[in-house]
């Protein structure tokens, strides 16, 4: 295929396609251009940011200390444990049927599990 | 102490990327240092949960995008017009005529750059973000998808749509620019 074989319309279409392609390439090149921001970054930027981290930690620790810690849930657990103990003792005084033995065993297991959990928790909190 | 030193190192290694991405996403150097600080402080909070360099980078991109989005919202609320990248005095050195090149050519190139930057800011947040992460930051579809928490197919769609919109808008502005002098004459 020779250049002189192309009609005027074909040449125009070819030119249009090439122009569009060049336009796209320019936009892509512009998007791919990495802006140089070396001058915008302060020399001590990294040190400044790192220095802010402990300061923030102290601030949050102070905020935490300002909030009074309550142990309502823990008190409720101890009270529940006492009630469970009474129920276990009460169940052991009943008849020796399979049902009462099962209930007693269940209550005892529950009591033991809660007692161990609470003891561990109190020990960790010191 | 060792943690602080390594964090400082993480900041130093990634600060250039964070600054340039924030700059392209927000379209301005205004508050860029504060925004970059916010990015790294957010990263610090999340750092103990990360393993491996690539994951930190992906998360860092996610934070940068979130911080940039907050900045867009803040600007919208205060109804402040965006300061064009090309209008800032700090960019003047880029617009000065290079001794080896034709002045007219350089001016035309600077105008084209301005148009691309301005029209980029006119795109939707997600389209702009995908374009910047793909072209400027050379991230893969998968990395962008991970950073934006979106499916890869959606990223491809946004990229294609964003490029098309940007091309059409820049072309429209260029056409208007050519027509404007004729209108003055009439």
Coordinates of C-alpha atoms in Angstrom, one line a residue:
Chain A
X1 CA 0.0 0.0 0.0
X2 CA 1.5 3.3 -1.1
X3 CA 0.8 6.8 0.4
X4 CA -0.4 8.2 -2.9
X5 CA -3.2 5.5 -3.0
X6 CA -4.9 7.2 0.0
X7 CA -7.8 9.4 -0.6
X8 CA -8.2 12.8 1.0
X9 CA -10.8 11.4 3.5
X10 CA -8.6 8.5 4.4
X11 CA -5.7 10.9 5.0
X12 CA -7.8 13.1 7.2
X13 CA -9.0 10.1 9.2
X14 CA -5.5 8.9 9.6
X15 CA -4.4 12.3 10.8
X16 CA -7.3 12.5 13.2
X17 CA -6.4 9.1 14.7
X18 CA -2.7 10.1 15.0
X19 CA -3.7 13.5 16.6
X20 CA -5.9 11.7 19.2
X21 CA -3.2 9.2 19.9
X22 CA -0.7 12.0 20.5
X23 CA -3.1 13.9 22.7
X24 CA -3.7 10.7 24.8
X25 CA 0.0 10.2 25.1
X26 CA 0.5 13.8 26.3
X27 CA -2.2 13.4 29.0
X28 CA -0.7 10.1 30.1
X29 CA 2.8 11.6 30.2
X30 CA 1.4 14.4 32.3
X31 CA -0.2 12.0 34.7
X32 CA 3.0 10.0 35.0
X33 CA 5.0 13.0 35.7
X34 CA 6.2 12.7 39.3
X35 CA 6.1 16.1 41.1
X36 CA 9.3 17.1 42.8
X37 CA 8.4 18.0 46.3
X38 CA 11.8 17.7 47.9
X39 CA 11.7 21.4 48.8
X40 CA 8.3 21.1 50.4
X41 CA 9.4 18.4 52.8
X42 CA 11.2 19.9 55.9
X43 CA 14.5 18.2 56.7
X44 CA 13.4 17.3 60.2
X45 CA 10.0 16.1 59.2
X46 CA 10.6 12.4 60.1
X47 CA 12.1 13.4 63.5
X48 CA 9.2 15.8 64.2
X49 CA 6.6 13.2 63.5
X50 CA 8.4 10.6 65.6
X51 CA 8.7 13.1 68.4
X52 CA 4.9 13.6 68.4
X53 CA 4.3 9.9 69.1
X54 CA 5.4 9.7 72.8
X55 CA 3.7 13.0 73.5
X56 CA 0.4 11.6 72.3
X57 CA 1.0 8.5 74.4
X58 CA 1.4 10.5 77.6
X59 CA -1.7 12.5 76.8
X60 CA -3.8 9.4 76.3
X61 CA -2.4 7.9 79.6
X62 CA -3.4 11.1 81.4
X63 CA -6.8 10.9 80.0
X64 CA -7.1 7.3 81.0
X65 CA -6.0 8.1 84.6
X66 CA -8.5 10.9 84.8
X67 CA -11.4 8.4 84.3
X68 CA -12.2 6.7 87.6
X69 CA -12.2 2.9 87.3
X70 CA -15.3 1.1 88.7
X71 CA -15.7 -2.6 89.4
X72 CA -19.5 -3.0 89.4
X73 CA -19.3 -6.1 87.1
X74 CA -16.7 -7.7 89.3
X75 CA -18.8 -7.1 92.5
X76 CA -21.8 -8.6 90.8
X77 CA -19.8 -11.6 89.8
X78 CA -18.7 -12.2 93.4
X79 CA -22.3 -11.8 94.6
X80 CA -23.5 -14.3 91.9
X81 CA -20.8 -16.7 93.0
X82 CA -22.1 -16.5 96.6
X83 CA -25.7 -17.2 95.4
X84 CA -24.5 -20.1 93.4
X85 CA -22.7 -21.6 96.4
X86 CA -26.0 -21.4 98.4
X87 CA -27.9 -23.0 95.6
X88 CA -25.3 -25.8 95.3
X89 CA -25.5 -26.5 99.0
X90 CA -29.3 -26.4 98.8
X91 CA -29.4 -28.8 95.9
X92 CA -27.1 -31.3 97.7
X93 CA -29.6 -31.5 100.6
X94 CA -32.4 -32.6 98.3
X95 CA -33.4 -36.1 97.1
X96 CA -30.8 -38.3 95.4
X97 CA -32.7 -38.5 92.1
X98 CA -30.8 -38.4 88.8
X99 CA -32.3 -34.9 88.1
X100 CA -31.2 -33.3 91.4
X101 CA -27.7 -35.0 91.1
X102 CA -27.4 -33.5 87.5
X103 CA -28.5 -30.1 88.6
X104 CA -26.1 -30.2 91.6
X105 CA -23.2 -31.3 89.3
X106 CA -24.0 -28.5 86.8
X107 CA -24.2 -25.8 89.5
X108 CA -20.9 -27.0 91.0
X109 CA -19.1 -26.9 87.7
X110 CA -20.5 -23.4 87.0
X111 CA -19.3 -22.4 90.5
X112 CA -15.8 -23.8 90.0
X113 CA -15.4 -22.2 86.6
X114 CA -16.5 -18.7 87.8
X115 CA -14.4 -19.0 90.9
X116 CA -11.2 -19.9 88.9
X117 CA -11.9 -17.1 86.4
X118 CA -12.5 -14.5 89.1
X119 CA -9.4 -15.6 91.1
X120 CA -7.2 -15.4 88.0
X121 CA -8.6 -12.0 87.1
X122 CA -8.0 -10.6 90.6
X123 CA -4.5 -12.1 90.6
X124 CA -3.6 -10.4 87.3
X125 CA -4.9 -7.0 88.4
X126 CA -2.8 -7.4 91.5
Chain B
X1 CA 13.2 4.0 72.0
X2 CA 14.0 1.4 69.4
X3 CA 10.4 1.6 68.2
X4 CA 10.6 5.4 67.8
X5 CA 13.8 5.1 65.8
X6 CA 12.3 2.5 63.5
X7 CA 9.2 4.6 63.1
X8 CA 11.3 7.6 62.2
X9 CA 12.9 5.4 59.6
X10 CA 9.5 4.3 58.2
X11 CA 8.5 8.0 58.0
X12 CA 11.8 8.9 56.2
X13 CA 11.4 6.1 53.7
X14 CA 7.8 7.0 52.8
X15 CA 7.6 10.7 53.3
X16 CA 8.3 11.6 49.6
X17 CA 5.6 9.2 48.4
X18 CA 3.1 10.6 51.0
X19 CA 3.8 14.2 50.1
X20 CA 3.6 13.8 46.3
X21 CA 0.4 11.7 46.5
X22 CA -1.3 14.1 48.9
X23 CA -0.2 17.0 46.6
X24 CA -1.6 15.4 43.5
X25 CA -4.8 14.2 45.3
X26 CA -5.6 17.5 47.0
X27 CA -4.3 19.7 44.1
X28 CA -2.5 22.0 46.5
X29 CA 0.5 22.4 48.7
X30 CA -1.6 24.1 51.3
X31 CA -1.6 22.2 54.7
X32 CA 0.3 19.4 53.0
X33 CA 2.7 19.1 56.0
X34 CA -0.1 18.8 58.5
X35 CA -1.9 16.2 56.3
X36 CA 1.3 14.2 55.9
X37 CA 1.8 14.3 59.7
X38 CA -1.8 13.0 60.2
X39 CA -1.1 10.2 57.7
X40 CA 2.0 9.0 59.7
X41 CA 0.3 9.3 63.1
X42 CA -2.5 7.2 61.8
X43 CA 0.0 4.7 60.5
X44 CA 1.8 4.6 63.9
X45 CA -1.5 3.6 65.6
X46 CA -1.9 0.7 63.2
X47 CA 1.8 -0.2 62.9
X48 CA 1.9 -3.0 65.6
X49 CA -0.7 -5.0 63.6
X50 CA 1.3 -5.1 60.4
X51 CA 3.8 -7.7 59.1
X52 CA 5.8 -7.2 55.9
X53 CA 6.7 -4.1 53.9
X54 CA 4.2 -4.4 51.2
X55 CA 1.3 -4.4 53.6
X56 CA 2.5 -1.2 55.3
X57 CA 2.8 0.5 51.9
X58 CA -0.7 -0.6 50.9
X59 CA -2.1 0.6 54.2
X60 CA -0.2 3.9 53.9
X61 CA -1.8 4.5 50.5
X62 CA -5.2 3.8 52.1
X63 CA -4.5 6.3 54.8
X64 CA -3.3 8.9 52.3
X65 CA -6.5 8.5 50.3
X66 CA -8.7 8.8 53.5
X67 CA -6.8 11.9 54.7
X68 CA -7.1 13.5 51.2
X69 CA -10.9 12.7 51.2
X70 CA -11.3 14.4 54.6
X71 CA -9.4 17.4 53.2
X72 CA -11.8 17.6 50.2
X73 CA -14.8 17.4 52.5
X74 CA -13.3 20.1 54.7
X75 CA -12.8 22.4 51.7
X76 CA -16.3 21.7 50.5
X77 CA -17.7 22.7 53.9
X78 CA -15.7 25.9 54.1
X79 CA -16.6 26.5 50.4
X80 CA -13.1 27.5 49.6
X81 CA -12.0 27.3 46.0
X82 CA -9.2 25.0 45.3
X83 CA -5.8 26.6 44.8
X84 CA -4.6 25.4 41.5
X85 CA -1.2 23.7 41.5
X86 CA -0.1 25.8 38.6
X87 CA -1.1 29.0 40.3
X88 CA 1.1 28.6 43.3
X89 CA 4.2 30.6 43.5
X90 CA 6.2 27.6 44.4
X91 CA 5.7 26.2 41.0
X92 CA 7.0 29.3 39.2
X93 CA 10.4 27.8 38.8
X94 CA 8.8 25.0 36.7
X95 CA 7.2 27.6 34.5
X96 CA 10.3 29.5 33.7
X97 CA 11.5 29.2 30.2
X98 CA 14.2 26.7 29.8
X99 CA 17.2 28.2 27.9
X100 CA 17.4 25.2 25.5
X101 CA 13.7 25.2 24.5
X102 CA 11.5 27.4 22.6
X103 CA 9.6 29.8 24.9
X104 CA 6.3 29.4 23.1
X105 CA 6.6 25.6 23.3
X106 CA 7.3 25.8 27.0
X107 CA 4.4 28.1 27.6
X108 CA 2.1 25.8 25.7
X109 CA 3.4 22.8 27.7
X110 CA 2.8 24.7 31.0
X111 CA -0.7 25.5 29.9
X112 CA -1.4 21.9 29.0
X113 CA 0.0 20.8 32.4
X114 CA -2.3 23.3 34.1
X115 CA -5.3 22.0 32.2
X116 CA -4.6 18.4 33.1
X117 CA -4.1 19.3 36.8
X118 CA -7.3 21.4 36.9
X119 CA -9.4 18.8 35.1
X120 CA -8.0 16.1 37.3
X121 CA -9.4 17.9 40.3
X122 CA -12.8 18.0 38.6
X123 CA -13.0 14.2 38.4
X124 CA -14.8 12.2 41.1
X125 CA -12.7 11.4 44.1
X126 CA -12.3 7.7 43.2
X127 CA -11.5 8.3 39.6
X128 CA -8.8 10.9 40.5
X129 CA -7.4 8.5 43.2
X130 CA -7.2 5.6 40.8
X131 CA -5.6 7.7 38.1
X132 CA -2.9 9.1 40.5
X133 CA -2.2 5.7 42.0
X134 CA -1.9 3.9 38.7
X135 CA -0.1 6.5 36.6
X136 CA 2.0 8.5 39.1
X137 CA 2.6 5.9 41.7
X138 CA 2.7 3.0 39.3
X139 CA 0.6 0.7 41.5
X140 CA -0.9 -2.4 40.0
X141 CA -4.6 -3.0 39.8
X142 CA -4.4 -5.4 42.7
X143 CA -2.5 -3.0 44.9
X144 CA -5.0 -0.2 44.1
X145 CA -7.8 -2.6 44.8
X146 CA -6.3 -3.5 48.2
X147 CA -5.6 0.1 49.1
X148 CA -9.2 1.3 48.2
X149 CA -10.9 -1.9 49.4
X150 CA -12.6 -2.4 46.0
X151 CA -12.7 -5.3 43.5
X152 CA -10.1 -5.2 40.7
X153 CA -12.8 -5.0 38.0
X154 CA -14.1 -1.8 39.6
X155 CA -10.6 -0.3 39.6
X156 CA -10.3 -1.0 35.9
X157 CA -13.7 0.6 35.2
X158 CA -12.8 3.7 37.2
X159 CA -9.4 4.0 35.5
X160 CA -10.9 3.7 32.0
X161 CA -13.8 6.1 32.8
X162 CA -11.4 8.5 34.5
X163 CA -9.0 8.6 31.6
X164 CA -11.9 9.1 29.1
X165 CA -13.4 11.9 31.2
X166 CA -10.1 13.6 31.6
X167 CA -9.3 13.4 27.9
X168 CA -12.7 14.8 27.0
X169 CA -12.5 17.7 29.5
X170 CA -9.0 18.7 28.6
X171 CA -10.0 18.6 24.9
X172 CA -13.1 20.7 25.6
X173 CA -11.0 23.3 27.5
X174 CA -8.5 23.4 24.7
X175 CA -11.3 23.9 22.1
X176 CA -12.8 26.7 24.2
X177 CA -9.3 28.3 24.5
X178 CA -9.0 28.3 20.7
X179 CA -12.5 29.8 20.3
X180 CA -12.1 32.5 23.0
X181 CA -10.0 34.9 20.9
X182 CA -12.5 34.7 18.0
X183 CA -15.3 35.7 20.4
X184 CA -13.4 38.7 21.5
X185 CA -12.9 39.8 17.9
X186 CA -16.6 39.6 17.2

